[in-house]
Coordinates of C-alpha atoms and ligand atoms in Angstrom, one line a residue:
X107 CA -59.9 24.5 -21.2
X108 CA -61.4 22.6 -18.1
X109 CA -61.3 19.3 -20.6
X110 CA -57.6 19.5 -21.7
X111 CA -56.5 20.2 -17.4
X112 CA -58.7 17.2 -16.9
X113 CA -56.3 14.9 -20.0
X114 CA -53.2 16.7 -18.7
X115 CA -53.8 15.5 -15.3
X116 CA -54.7 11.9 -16.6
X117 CA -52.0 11.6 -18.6
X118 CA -49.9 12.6 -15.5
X119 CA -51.9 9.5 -13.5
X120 CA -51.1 6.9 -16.5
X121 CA -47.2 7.9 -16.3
X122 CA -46.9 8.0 -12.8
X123 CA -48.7 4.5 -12.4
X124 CA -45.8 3.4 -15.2
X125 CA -43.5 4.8 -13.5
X126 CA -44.4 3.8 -9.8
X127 CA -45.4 -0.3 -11.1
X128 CA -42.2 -0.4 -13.5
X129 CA -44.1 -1.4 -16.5
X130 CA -43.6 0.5 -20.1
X131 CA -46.1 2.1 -22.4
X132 CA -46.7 3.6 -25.1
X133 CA -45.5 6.8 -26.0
X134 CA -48.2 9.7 -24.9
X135 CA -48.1 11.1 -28.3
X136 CA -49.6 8.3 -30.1
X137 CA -52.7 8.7 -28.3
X138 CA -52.3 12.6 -27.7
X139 CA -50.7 13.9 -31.1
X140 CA -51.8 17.4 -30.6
X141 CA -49.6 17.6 -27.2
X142 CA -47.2 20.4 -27.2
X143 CA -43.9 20.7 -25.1
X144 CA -46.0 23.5 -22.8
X145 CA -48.6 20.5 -22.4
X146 CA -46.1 18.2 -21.5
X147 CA -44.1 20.1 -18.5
X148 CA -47.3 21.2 -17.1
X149 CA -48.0 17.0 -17.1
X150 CA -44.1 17.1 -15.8
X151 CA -45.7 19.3 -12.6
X152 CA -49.4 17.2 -12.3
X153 CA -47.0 14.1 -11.9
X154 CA -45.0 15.8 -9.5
X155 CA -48.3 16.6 -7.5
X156 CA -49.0 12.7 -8.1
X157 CA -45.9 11.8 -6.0
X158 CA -46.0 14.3 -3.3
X159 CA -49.6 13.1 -3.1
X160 CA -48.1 10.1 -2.6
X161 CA -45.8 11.2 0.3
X162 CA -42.4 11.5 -1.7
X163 CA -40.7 15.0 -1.6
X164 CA -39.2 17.7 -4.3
X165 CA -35.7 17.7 -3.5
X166 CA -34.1 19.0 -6.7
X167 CA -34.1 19.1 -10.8
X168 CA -32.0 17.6 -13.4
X169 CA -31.0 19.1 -17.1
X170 CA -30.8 16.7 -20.0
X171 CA -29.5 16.3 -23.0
X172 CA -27.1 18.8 -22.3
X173 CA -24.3 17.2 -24.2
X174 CA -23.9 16.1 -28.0
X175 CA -23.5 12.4 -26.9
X176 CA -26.2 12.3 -25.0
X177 CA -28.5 14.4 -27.4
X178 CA -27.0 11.6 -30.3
X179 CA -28.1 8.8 -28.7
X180 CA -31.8 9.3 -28.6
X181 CA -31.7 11.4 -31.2
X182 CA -33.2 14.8 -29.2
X183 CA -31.3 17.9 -30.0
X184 CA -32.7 20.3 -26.6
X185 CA -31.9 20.2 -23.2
X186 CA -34.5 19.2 -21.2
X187 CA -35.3 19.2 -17.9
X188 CA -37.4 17.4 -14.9
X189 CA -37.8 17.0 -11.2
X190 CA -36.0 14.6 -8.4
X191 CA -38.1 13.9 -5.8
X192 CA -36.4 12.1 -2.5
X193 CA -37.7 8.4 -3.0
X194 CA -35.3 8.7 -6.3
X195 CA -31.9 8.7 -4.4
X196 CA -30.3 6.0 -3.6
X197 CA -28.2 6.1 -0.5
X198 CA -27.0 2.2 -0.1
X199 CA -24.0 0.8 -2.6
X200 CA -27.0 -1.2 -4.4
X201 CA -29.2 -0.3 -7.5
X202 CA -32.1 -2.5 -7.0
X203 CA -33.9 -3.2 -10.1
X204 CA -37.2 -3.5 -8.7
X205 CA -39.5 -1.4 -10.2
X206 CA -37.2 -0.3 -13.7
X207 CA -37.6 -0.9 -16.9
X208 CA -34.7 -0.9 -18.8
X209 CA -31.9 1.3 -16.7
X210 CA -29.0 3.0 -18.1
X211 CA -26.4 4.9 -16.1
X212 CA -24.6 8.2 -17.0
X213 CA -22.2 10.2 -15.1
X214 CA -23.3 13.6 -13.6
X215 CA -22.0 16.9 -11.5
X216 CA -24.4 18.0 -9.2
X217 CA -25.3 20.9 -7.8
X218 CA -26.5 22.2 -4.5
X219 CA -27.9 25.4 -3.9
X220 CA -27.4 27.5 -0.7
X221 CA -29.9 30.3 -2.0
X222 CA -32.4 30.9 -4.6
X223 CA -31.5 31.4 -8.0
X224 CA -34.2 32.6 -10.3
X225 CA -33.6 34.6 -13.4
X226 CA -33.3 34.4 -17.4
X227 CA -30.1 36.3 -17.7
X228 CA -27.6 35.2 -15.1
X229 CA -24.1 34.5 -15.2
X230 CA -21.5 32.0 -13.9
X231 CA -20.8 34.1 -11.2
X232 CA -24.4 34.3 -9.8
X233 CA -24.4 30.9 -9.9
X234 CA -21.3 29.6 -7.8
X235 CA -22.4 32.7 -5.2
X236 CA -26.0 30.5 -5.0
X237 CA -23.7 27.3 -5.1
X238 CA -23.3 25.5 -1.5
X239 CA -21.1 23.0 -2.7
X240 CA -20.8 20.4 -5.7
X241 CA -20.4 16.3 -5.6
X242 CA -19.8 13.4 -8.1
X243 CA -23.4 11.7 -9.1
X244 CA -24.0 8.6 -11.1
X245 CA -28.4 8.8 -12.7
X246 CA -30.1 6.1 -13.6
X247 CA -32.4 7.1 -16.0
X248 CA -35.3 4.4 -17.2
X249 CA -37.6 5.8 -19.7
X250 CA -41.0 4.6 -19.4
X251 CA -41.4 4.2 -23.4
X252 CA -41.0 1.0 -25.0
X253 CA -37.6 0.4 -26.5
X254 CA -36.5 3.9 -25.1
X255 CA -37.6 5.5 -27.6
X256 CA -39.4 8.7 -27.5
X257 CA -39.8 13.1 -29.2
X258 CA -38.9 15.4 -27.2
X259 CA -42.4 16.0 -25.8
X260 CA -42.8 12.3 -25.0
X261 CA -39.5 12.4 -22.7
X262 CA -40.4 15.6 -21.2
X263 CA -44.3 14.5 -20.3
X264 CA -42.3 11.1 -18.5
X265 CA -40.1 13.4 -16.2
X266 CA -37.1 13.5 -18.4
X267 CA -36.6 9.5 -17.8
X268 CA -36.0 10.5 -14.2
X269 CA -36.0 7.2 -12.5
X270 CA -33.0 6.8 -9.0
X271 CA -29.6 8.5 -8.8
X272 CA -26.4 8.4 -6.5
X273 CA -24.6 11.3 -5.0
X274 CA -20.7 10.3 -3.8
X275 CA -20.6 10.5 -0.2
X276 CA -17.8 13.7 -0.2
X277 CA -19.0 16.8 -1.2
X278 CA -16.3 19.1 -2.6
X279 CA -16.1 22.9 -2.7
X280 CA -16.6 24.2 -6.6
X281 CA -13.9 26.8 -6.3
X282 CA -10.2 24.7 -6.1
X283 CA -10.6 23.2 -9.6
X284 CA -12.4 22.9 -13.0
X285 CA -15.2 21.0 -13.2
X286 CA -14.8 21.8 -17.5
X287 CA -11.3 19.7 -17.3
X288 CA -13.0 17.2 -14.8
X289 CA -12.5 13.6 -16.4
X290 CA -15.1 10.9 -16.1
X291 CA -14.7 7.8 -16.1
X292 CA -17.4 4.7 -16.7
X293 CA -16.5 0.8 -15.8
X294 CA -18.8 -2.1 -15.7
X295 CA -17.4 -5.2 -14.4
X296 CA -14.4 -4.1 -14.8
X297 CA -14.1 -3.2 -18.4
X298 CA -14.4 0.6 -19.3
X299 CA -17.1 1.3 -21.0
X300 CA -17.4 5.3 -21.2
X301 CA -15.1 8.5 -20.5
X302 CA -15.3 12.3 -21.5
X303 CA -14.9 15.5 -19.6
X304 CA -17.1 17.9 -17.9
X305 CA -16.9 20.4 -20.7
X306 CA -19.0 18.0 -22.5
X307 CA -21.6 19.6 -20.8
X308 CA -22.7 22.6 -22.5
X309 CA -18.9 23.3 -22.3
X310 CA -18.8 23.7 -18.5
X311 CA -21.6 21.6 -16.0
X312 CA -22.3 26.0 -14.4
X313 CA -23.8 26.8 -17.9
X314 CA -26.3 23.7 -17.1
X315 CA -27.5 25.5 -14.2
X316 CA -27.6 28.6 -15.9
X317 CA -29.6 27.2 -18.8
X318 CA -32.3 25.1 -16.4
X319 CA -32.8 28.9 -14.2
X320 CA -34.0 30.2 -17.6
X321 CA -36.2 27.6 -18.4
X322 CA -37.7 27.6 -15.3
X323 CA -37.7 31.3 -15.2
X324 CA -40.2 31.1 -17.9
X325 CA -42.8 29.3 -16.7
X326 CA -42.5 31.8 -13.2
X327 CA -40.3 28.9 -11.3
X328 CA -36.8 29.2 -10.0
X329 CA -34.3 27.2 -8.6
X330 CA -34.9 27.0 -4.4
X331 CA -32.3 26.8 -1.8
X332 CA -31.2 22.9 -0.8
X333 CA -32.1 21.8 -4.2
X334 CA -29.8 19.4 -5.9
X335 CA -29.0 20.6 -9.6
X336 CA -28.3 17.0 -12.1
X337 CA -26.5 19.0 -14.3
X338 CA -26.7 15.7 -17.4
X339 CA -25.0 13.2 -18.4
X340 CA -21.0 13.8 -19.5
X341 CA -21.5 10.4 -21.7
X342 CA -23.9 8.2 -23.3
X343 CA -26.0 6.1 -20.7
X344 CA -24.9 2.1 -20.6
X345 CA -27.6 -0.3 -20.2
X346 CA -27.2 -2.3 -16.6
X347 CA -27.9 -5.6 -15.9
X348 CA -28.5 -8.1 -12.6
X349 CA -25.3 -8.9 -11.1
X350 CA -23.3 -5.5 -12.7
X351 CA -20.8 -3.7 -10.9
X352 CA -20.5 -0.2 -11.5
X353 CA -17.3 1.9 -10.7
X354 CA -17.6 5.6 -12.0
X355 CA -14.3 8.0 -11.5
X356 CA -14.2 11.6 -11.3
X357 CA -10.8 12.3 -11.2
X358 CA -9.8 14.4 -8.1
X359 CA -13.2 14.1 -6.4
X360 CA -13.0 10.4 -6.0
X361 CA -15.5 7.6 -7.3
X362 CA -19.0 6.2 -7.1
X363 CA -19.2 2.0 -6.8
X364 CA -22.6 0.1 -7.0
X365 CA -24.3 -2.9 -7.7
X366 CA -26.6 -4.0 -9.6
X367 CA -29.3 -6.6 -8.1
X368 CA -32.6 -7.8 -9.0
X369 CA -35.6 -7.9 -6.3
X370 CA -35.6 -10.4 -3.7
X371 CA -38.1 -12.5 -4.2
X372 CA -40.2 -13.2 -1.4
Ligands
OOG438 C1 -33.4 11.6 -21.4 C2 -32.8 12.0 -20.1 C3 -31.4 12.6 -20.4 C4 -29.2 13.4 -19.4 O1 -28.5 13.5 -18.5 O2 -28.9 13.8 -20.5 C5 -30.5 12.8 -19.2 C6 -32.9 10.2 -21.8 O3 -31.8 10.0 -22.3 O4 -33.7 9.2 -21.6 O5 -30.9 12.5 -18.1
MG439 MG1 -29.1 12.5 -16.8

């Protein structure tokens, strides 16, 4: 028992140094085949130990794969989720790409949470009384495996692909409209490259929240008050490049713009 804490924790250490020098790897379960989807969010919560060692903060969670195109395009069929930690958000207009690997962005709803929600049984309506308020969000997610390509226990052991995300500057009350018929809206340089609608997501972004409370509920953890919720992508990720510019639209609750920009050197 004292052995496998000892590999979890290791295995935590190799991902985070991936993850902290923006270098890929292989995935964990060529070398550790007997790794089950237990073992790999308890190596999800030795990481997050990792980087709070490290002086970064938990500030929230993210679901994914919670839509058919996302679930499609790396060929996963579960939601998943991990943990956002404060050094993840990006609060400029600029996506540096120090430290990534191979970025892809994807357009969210978050959540954020006045009070604690923590069950395996709730219901929309114990979620938007927990709900402080709701904004636009653009992740970048970056998996750590070469070519992006991972199993389901792979992606959950590197923190869902968790890499930055933005939050739109406006945050908007979750009661006027419905985030279900929210469209979405994804250009690069111009050029539209993805669209779809909030009900793409588990066919409303509130069952996302629902879904992560019982996940979490079964491994004793719940969802705290101030947390931002990712509730996962409404489309497939597109790969970004140096030089990009990003425009994301979310209908009545306005847009997120970025850049894309390789380190300075120096
Ligand atoms: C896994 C993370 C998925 C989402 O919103 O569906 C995700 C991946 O695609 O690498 O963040
Ligand atoms: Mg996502």
């Amino acid at each position: 028992m004292e052995t496998k804490t000892i590999t979890l924790k290791q295995i935590a250490e190799q991902i985070d140094h991936h993850q902290t020098s923006g270098t890929d790897m292989d995935k964990v379960t060529i070398q550790s085949p007997e790794l089950s989807v237990k073992d790999a969010y308890e190596i999800q919560q030795l990481w997050e130990q990792c980087a709070i060692k490290r002086g970064d903060q938990k500030i929230g969670w993210k679901m994914g794969l919670t839509s058919v195109a996302k679930q499609r395009s790396v060929g996963v069929n579960e939601p998943i989720y991990g943990r956002l930690t404060n050094s993840m958000e990006v609060t400029s207009n600029t996506l540096s790409l120090k430290g990534l690997i191979h970025p892809r962005v994807e357009p969210e709803i978050a959540f954020v949470m006045k009070e604690e929600l923590k069950g395996e049984q709730l219901t929309a309506r114990d979620v938007w009384k927990a709900t402080e308020f709701i904004m636009p969000a653009v992740e970048v997610i970056d998996s750590r495996y070469k070519n992006f390509s991972f199993t389901l226990i792979d992606v959950v052991a590197d923190n869902a692909s968790s890499s930055r995300f933005f939050l739109s500057d406006q945050a908007f009350s979750p009661f006027q409209s419905s985030l279900d018929k929210l469209e979405v809206i994804m250009y690069r340089n111009g050029e539209k490259v993805q669209s779809g609608f909030g009900s793409a997501v588990l066919g409303h972004p509130v069952k996302s929240v629902i879904e992560l409370a019982k996940m979490l509920h079964q491994v004793g953890l719940s969802i705290q008050p101030g947390m931002v919720i990712l509730t996962g992508g409404i489309t497939e990720a597109v790969n970004v490049f140096d030089g990009d510019e990003l425009k994301v639209t979310f209908d009545s609750f306005g847009e997120i713009n970025f850049d894309v920009k390789k380190e300075k050197e120096d």
